[in-house]
mmCIF file of N, CA and C in Angstrom:
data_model
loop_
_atom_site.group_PDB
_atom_site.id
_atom_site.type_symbol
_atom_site.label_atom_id
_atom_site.label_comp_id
_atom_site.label_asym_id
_atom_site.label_seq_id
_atom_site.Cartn_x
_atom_site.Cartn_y
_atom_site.Cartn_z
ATOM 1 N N UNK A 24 29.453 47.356 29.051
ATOM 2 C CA UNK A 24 29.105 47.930 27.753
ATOM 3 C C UNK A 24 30.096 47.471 26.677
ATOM 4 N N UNK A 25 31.353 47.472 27.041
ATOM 5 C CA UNK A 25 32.218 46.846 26.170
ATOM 6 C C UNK A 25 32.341 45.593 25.294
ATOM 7 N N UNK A 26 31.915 44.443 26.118
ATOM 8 C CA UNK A 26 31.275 43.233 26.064
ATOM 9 C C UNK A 26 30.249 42.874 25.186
ATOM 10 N N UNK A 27 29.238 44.091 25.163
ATOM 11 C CA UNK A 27 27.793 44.109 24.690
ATOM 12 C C UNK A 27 28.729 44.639 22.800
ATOM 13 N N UNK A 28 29.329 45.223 22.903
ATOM 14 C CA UNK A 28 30.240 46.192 21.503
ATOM 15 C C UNK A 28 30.721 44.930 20.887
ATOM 16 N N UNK A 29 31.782 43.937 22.042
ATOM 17 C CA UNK A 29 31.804 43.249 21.013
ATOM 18 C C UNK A 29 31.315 41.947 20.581
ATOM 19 N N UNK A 30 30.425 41.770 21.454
ATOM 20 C CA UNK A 30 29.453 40.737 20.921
ATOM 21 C C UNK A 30 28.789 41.123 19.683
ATOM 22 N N UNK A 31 28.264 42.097 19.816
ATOM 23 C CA UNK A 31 28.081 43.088 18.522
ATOM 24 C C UNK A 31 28.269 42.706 17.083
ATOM 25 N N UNK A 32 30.214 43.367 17.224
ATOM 26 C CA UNK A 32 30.560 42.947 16.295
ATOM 27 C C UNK A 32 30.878 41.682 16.317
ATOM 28 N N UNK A 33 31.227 40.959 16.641
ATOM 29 C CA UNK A 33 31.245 39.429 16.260
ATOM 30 C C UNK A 33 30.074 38.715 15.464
ATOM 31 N N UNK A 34 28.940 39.382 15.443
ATOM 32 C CA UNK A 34 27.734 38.723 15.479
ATOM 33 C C UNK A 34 27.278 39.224 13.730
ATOM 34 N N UNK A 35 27.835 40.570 14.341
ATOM 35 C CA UNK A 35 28.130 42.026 12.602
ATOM 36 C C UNK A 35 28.802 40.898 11.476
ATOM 37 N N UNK A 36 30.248 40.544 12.143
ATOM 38 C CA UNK A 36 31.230 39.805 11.434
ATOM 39 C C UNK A 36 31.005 38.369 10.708
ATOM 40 N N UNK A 37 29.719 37.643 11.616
ATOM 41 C CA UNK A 37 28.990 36.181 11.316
ATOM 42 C C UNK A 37 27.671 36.365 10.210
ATOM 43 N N UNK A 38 27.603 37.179 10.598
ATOM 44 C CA UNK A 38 26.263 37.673 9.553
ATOM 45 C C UNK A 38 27.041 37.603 7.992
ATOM 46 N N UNK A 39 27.838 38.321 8.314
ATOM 47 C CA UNK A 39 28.592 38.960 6.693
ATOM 48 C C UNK A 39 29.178 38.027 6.184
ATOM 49 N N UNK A 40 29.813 36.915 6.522
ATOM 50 C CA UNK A 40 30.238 36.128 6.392
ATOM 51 C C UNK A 40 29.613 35.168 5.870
ATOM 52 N N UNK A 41 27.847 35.005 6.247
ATOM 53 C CA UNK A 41 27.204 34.059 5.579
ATOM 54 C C UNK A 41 26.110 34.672 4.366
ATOM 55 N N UNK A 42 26.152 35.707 4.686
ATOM 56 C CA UNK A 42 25.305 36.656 3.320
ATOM 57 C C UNK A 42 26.237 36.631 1.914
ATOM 58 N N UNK A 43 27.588 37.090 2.508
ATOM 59 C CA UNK A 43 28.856 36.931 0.827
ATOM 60 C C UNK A 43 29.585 35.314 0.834
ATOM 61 N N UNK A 44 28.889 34.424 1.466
ATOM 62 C CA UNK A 44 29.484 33.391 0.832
ATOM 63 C C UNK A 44 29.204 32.613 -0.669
ATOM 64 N N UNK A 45 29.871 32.085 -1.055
ATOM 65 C CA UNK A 45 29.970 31.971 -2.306
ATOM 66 C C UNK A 45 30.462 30.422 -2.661
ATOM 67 N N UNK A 46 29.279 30.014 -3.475
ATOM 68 C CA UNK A 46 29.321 28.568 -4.058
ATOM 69 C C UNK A 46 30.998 28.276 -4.907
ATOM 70 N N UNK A 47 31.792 27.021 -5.203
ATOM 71 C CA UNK A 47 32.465 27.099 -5.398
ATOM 72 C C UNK A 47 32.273 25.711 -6.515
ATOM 73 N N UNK A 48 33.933 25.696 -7.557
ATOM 74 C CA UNK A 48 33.110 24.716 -7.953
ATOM 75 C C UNK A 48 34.837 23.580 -8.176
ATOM 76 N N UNK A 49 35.370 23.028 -8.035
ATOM 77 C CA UNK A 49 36.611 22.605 -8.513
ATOM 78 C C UNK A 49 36.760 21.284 -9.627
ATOM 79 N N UNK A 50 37.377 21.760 -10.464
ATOM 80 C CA UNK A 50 37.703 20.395 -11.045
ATOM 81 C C UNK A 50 38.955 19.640 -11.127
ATOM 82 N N UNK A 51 38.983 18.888 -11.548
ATOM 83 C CA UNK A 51 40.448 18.569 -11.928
ATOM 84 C C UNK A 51 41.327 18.130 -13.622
ATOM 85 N N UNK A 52 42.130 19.258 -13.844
ATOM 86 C CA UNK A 52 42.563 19.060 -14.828
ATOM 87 C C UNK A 52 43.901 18.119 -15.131
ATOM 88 N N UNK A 53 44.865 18.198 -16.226
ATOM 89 C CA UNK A 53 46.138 17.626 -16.765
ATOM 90 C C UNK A 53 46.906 18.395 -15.906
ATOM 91 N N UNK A 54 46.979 19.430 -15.763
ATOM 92 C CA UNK A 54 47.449 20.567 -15.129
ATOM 93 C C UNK A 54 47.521 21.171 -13.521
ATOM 94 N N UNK A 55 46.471 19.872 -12.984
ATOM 95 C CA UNK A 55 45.778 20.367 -11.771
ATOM 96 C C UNK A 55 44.569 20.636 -11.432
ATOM 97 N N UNK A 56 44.259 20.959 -9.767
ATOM 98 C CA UNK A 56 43.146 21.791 -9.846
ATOM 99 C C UNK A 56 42.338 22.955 -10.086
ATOM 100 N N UNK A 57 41.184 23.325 -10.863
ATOM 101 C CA UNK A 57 41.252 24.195 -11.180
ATOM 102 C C UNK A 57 40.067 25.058 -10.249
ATOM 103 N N UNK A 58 39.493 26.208 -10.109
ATOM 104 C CA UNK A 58 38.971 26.854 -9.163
ATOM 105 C C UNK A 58 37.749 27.245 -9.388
ATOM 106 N N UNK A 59 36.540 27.122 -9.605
ATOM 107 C CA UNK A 59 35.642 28.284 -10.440
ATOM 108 C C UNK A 59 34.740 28.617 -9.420
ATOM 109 N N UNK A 60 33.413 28.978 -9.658
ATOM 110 C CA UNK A 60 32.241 29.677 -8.879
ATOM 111 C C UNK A 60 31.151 29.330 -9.878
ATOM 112 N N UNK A 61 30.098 28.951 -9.036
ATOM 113 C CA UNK A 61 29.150 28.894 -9.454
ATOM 114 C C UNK A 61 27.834 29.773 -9.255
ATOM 115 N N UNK A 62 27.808 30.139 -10.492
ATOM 116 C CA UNK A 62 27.046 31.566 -10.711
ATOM 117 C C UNK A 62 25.736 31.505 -11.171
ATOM 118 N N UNK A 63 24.658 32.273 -11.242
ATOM 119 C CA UNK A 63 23.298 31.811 -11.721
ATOM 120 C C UNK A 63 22.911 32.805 -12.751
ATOM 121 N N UNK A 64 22.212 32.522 -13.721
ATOM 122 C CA UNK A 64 22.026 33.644 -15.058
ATOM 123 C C UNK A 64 20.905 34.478 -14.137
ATOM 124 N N UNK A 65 21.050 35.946 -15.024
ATOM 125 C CA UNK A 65 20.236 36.808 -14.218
ATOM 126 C C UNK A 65 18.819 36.272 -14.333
ATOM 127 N N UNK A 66 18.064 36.306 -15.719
ATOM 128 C CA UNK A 66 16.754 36.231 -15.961
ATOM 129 C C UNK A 66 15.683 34.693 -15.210
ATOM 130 N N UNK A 67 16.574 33.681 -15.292
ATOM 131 C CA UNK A 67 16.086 32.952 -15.654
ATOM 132 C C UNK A 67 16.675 31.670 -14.187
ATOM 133 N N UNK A 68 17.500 32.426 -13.796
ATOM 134 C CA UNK A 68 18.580 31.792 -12.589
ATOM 135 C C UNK A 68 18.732 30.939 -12.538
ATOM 136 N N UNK A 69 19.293 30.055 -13.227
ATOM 137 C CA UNK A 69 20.162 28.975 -14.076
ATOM 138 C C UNK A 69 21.381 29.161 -13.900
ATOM 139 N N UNK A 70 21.930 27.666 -12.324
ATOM 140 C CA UNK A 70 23.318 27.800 -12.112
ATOM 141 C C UNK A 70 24.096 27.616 -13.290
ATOM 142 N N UNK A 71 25.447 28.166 -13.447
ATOM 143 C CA UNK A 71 26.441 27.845 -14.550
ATOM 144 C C UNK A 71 27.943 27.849 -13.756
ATOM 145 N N UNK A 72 28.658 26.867 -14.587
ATOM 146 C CA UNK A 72 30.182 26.852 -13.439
ATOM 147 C C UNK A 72 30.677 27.805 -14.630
ATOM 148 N N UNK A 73 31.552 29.100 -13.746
ATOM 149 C CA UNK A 73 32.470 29.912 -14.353
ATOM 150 C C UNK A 73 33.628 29.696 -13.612
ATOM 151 N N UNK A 74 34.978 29.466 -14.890
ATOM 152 C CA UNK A 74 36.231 28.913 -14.339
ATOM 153 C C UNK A 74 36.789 30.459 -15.252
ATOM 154 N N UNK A 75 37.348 31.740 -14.483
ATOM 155 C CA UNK A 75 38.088 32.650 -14.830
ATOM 156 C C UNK A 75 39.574 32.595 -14.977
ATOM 157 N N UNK A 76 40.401 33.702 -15.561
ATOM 158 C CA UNK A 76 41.617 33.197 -15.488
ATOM 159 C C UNK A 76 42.450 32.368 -15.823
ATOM 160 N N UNK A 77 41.836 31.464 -16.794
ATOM 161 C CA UNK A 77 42.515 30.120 -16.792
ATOM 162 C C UNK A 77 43.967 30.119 -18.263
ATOM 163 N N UNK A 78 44.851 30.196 -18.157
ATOM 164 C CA UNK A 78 46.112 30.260 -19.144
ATOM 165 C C UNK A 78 45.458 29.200 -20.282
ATOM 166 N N UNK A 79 45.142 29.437 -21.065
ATOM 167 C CA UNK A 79 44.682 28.411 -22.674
ATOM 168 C C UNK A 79 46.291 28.056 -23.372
ATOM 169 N N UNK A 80 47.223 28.855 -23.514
ATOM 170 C CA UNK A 80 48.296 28.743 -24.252
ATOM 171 C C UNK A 80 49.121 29.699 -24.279
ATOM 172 N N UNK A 81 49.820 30.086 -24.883
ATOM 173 C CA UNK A 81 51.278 30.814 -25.706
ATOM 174 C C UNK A 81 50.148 31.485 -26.800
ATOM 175 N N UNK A 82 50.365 32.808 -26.731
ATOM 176 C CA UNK A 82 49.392 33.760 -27.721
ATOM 177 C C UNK A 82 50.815 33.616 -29.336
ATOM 178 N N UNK A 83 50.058 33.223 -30.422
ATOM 179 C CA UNK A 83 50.496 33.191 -31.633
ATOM 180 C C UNK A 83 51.665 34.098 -32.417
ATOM 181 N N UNK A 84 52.752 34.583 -31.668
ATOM 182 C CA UNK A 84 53.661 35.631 -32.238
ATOM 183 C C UNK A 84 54.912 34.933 -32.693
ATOM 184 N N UNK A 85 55.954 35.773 -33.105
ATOM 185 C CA UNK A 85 57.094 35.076 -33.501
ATOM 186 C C UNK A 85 57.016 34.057 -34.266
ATOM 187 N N UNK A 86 57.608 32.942 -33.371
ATOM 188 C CA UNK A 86 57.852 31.306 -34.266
ATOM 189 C C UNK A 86 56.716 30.409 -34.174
ATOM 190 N N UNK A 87 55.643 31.168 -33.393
ATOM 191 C CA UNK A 87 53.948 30.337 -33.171
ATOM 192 C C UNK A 87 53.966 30.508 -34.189
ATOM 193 N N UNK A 88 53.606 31.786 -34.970
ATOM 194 C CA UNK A 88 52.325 32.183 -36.254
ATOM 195 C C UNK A 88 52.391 31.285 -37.306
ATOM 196 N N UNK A 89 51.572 30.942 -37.533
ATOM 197 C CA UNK A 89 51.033 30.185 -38.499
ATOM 198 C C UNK A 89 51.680 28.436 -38.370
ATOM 199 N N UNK A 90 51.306 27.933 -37.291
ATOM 200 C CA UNK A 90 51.909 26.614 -37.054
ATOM 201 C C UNK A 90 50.856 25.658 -36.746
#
């Protein structure tokens, strides 16, 4: 019976694994590689690459402003 439990879960664990996998998308920047996912619009499901997170710059304070 034990055997049968964890074949089970192993099988629980393979399933899930291929239901939340997730398209990926990489590019390469000046900076490196960068990471994104490729996501599909709700209505119309139209892949789009989304790259989150990504540092743009130094936010404008101090000796930035107005340069």
């Amino acid at each position: 019976m034990e055997k049968l439990t964890q074949l089970g879960l192993l099988l629980l664990m393979c399933f899930q694994n291929g239901f939340t996998a997730e398209l990926t998308s990489t590019i390469q920047t000046e900076k490196g590689l960068v990471q994104g996912q490729i996501l599909k619009t709700i209505e119309k499901s139209i892949p789009y690459s989304a790259f989150k997170g990504i540092p743009y710059g130094k936010p404008p304070i101090g000796n930035l402003r107005f340069k």
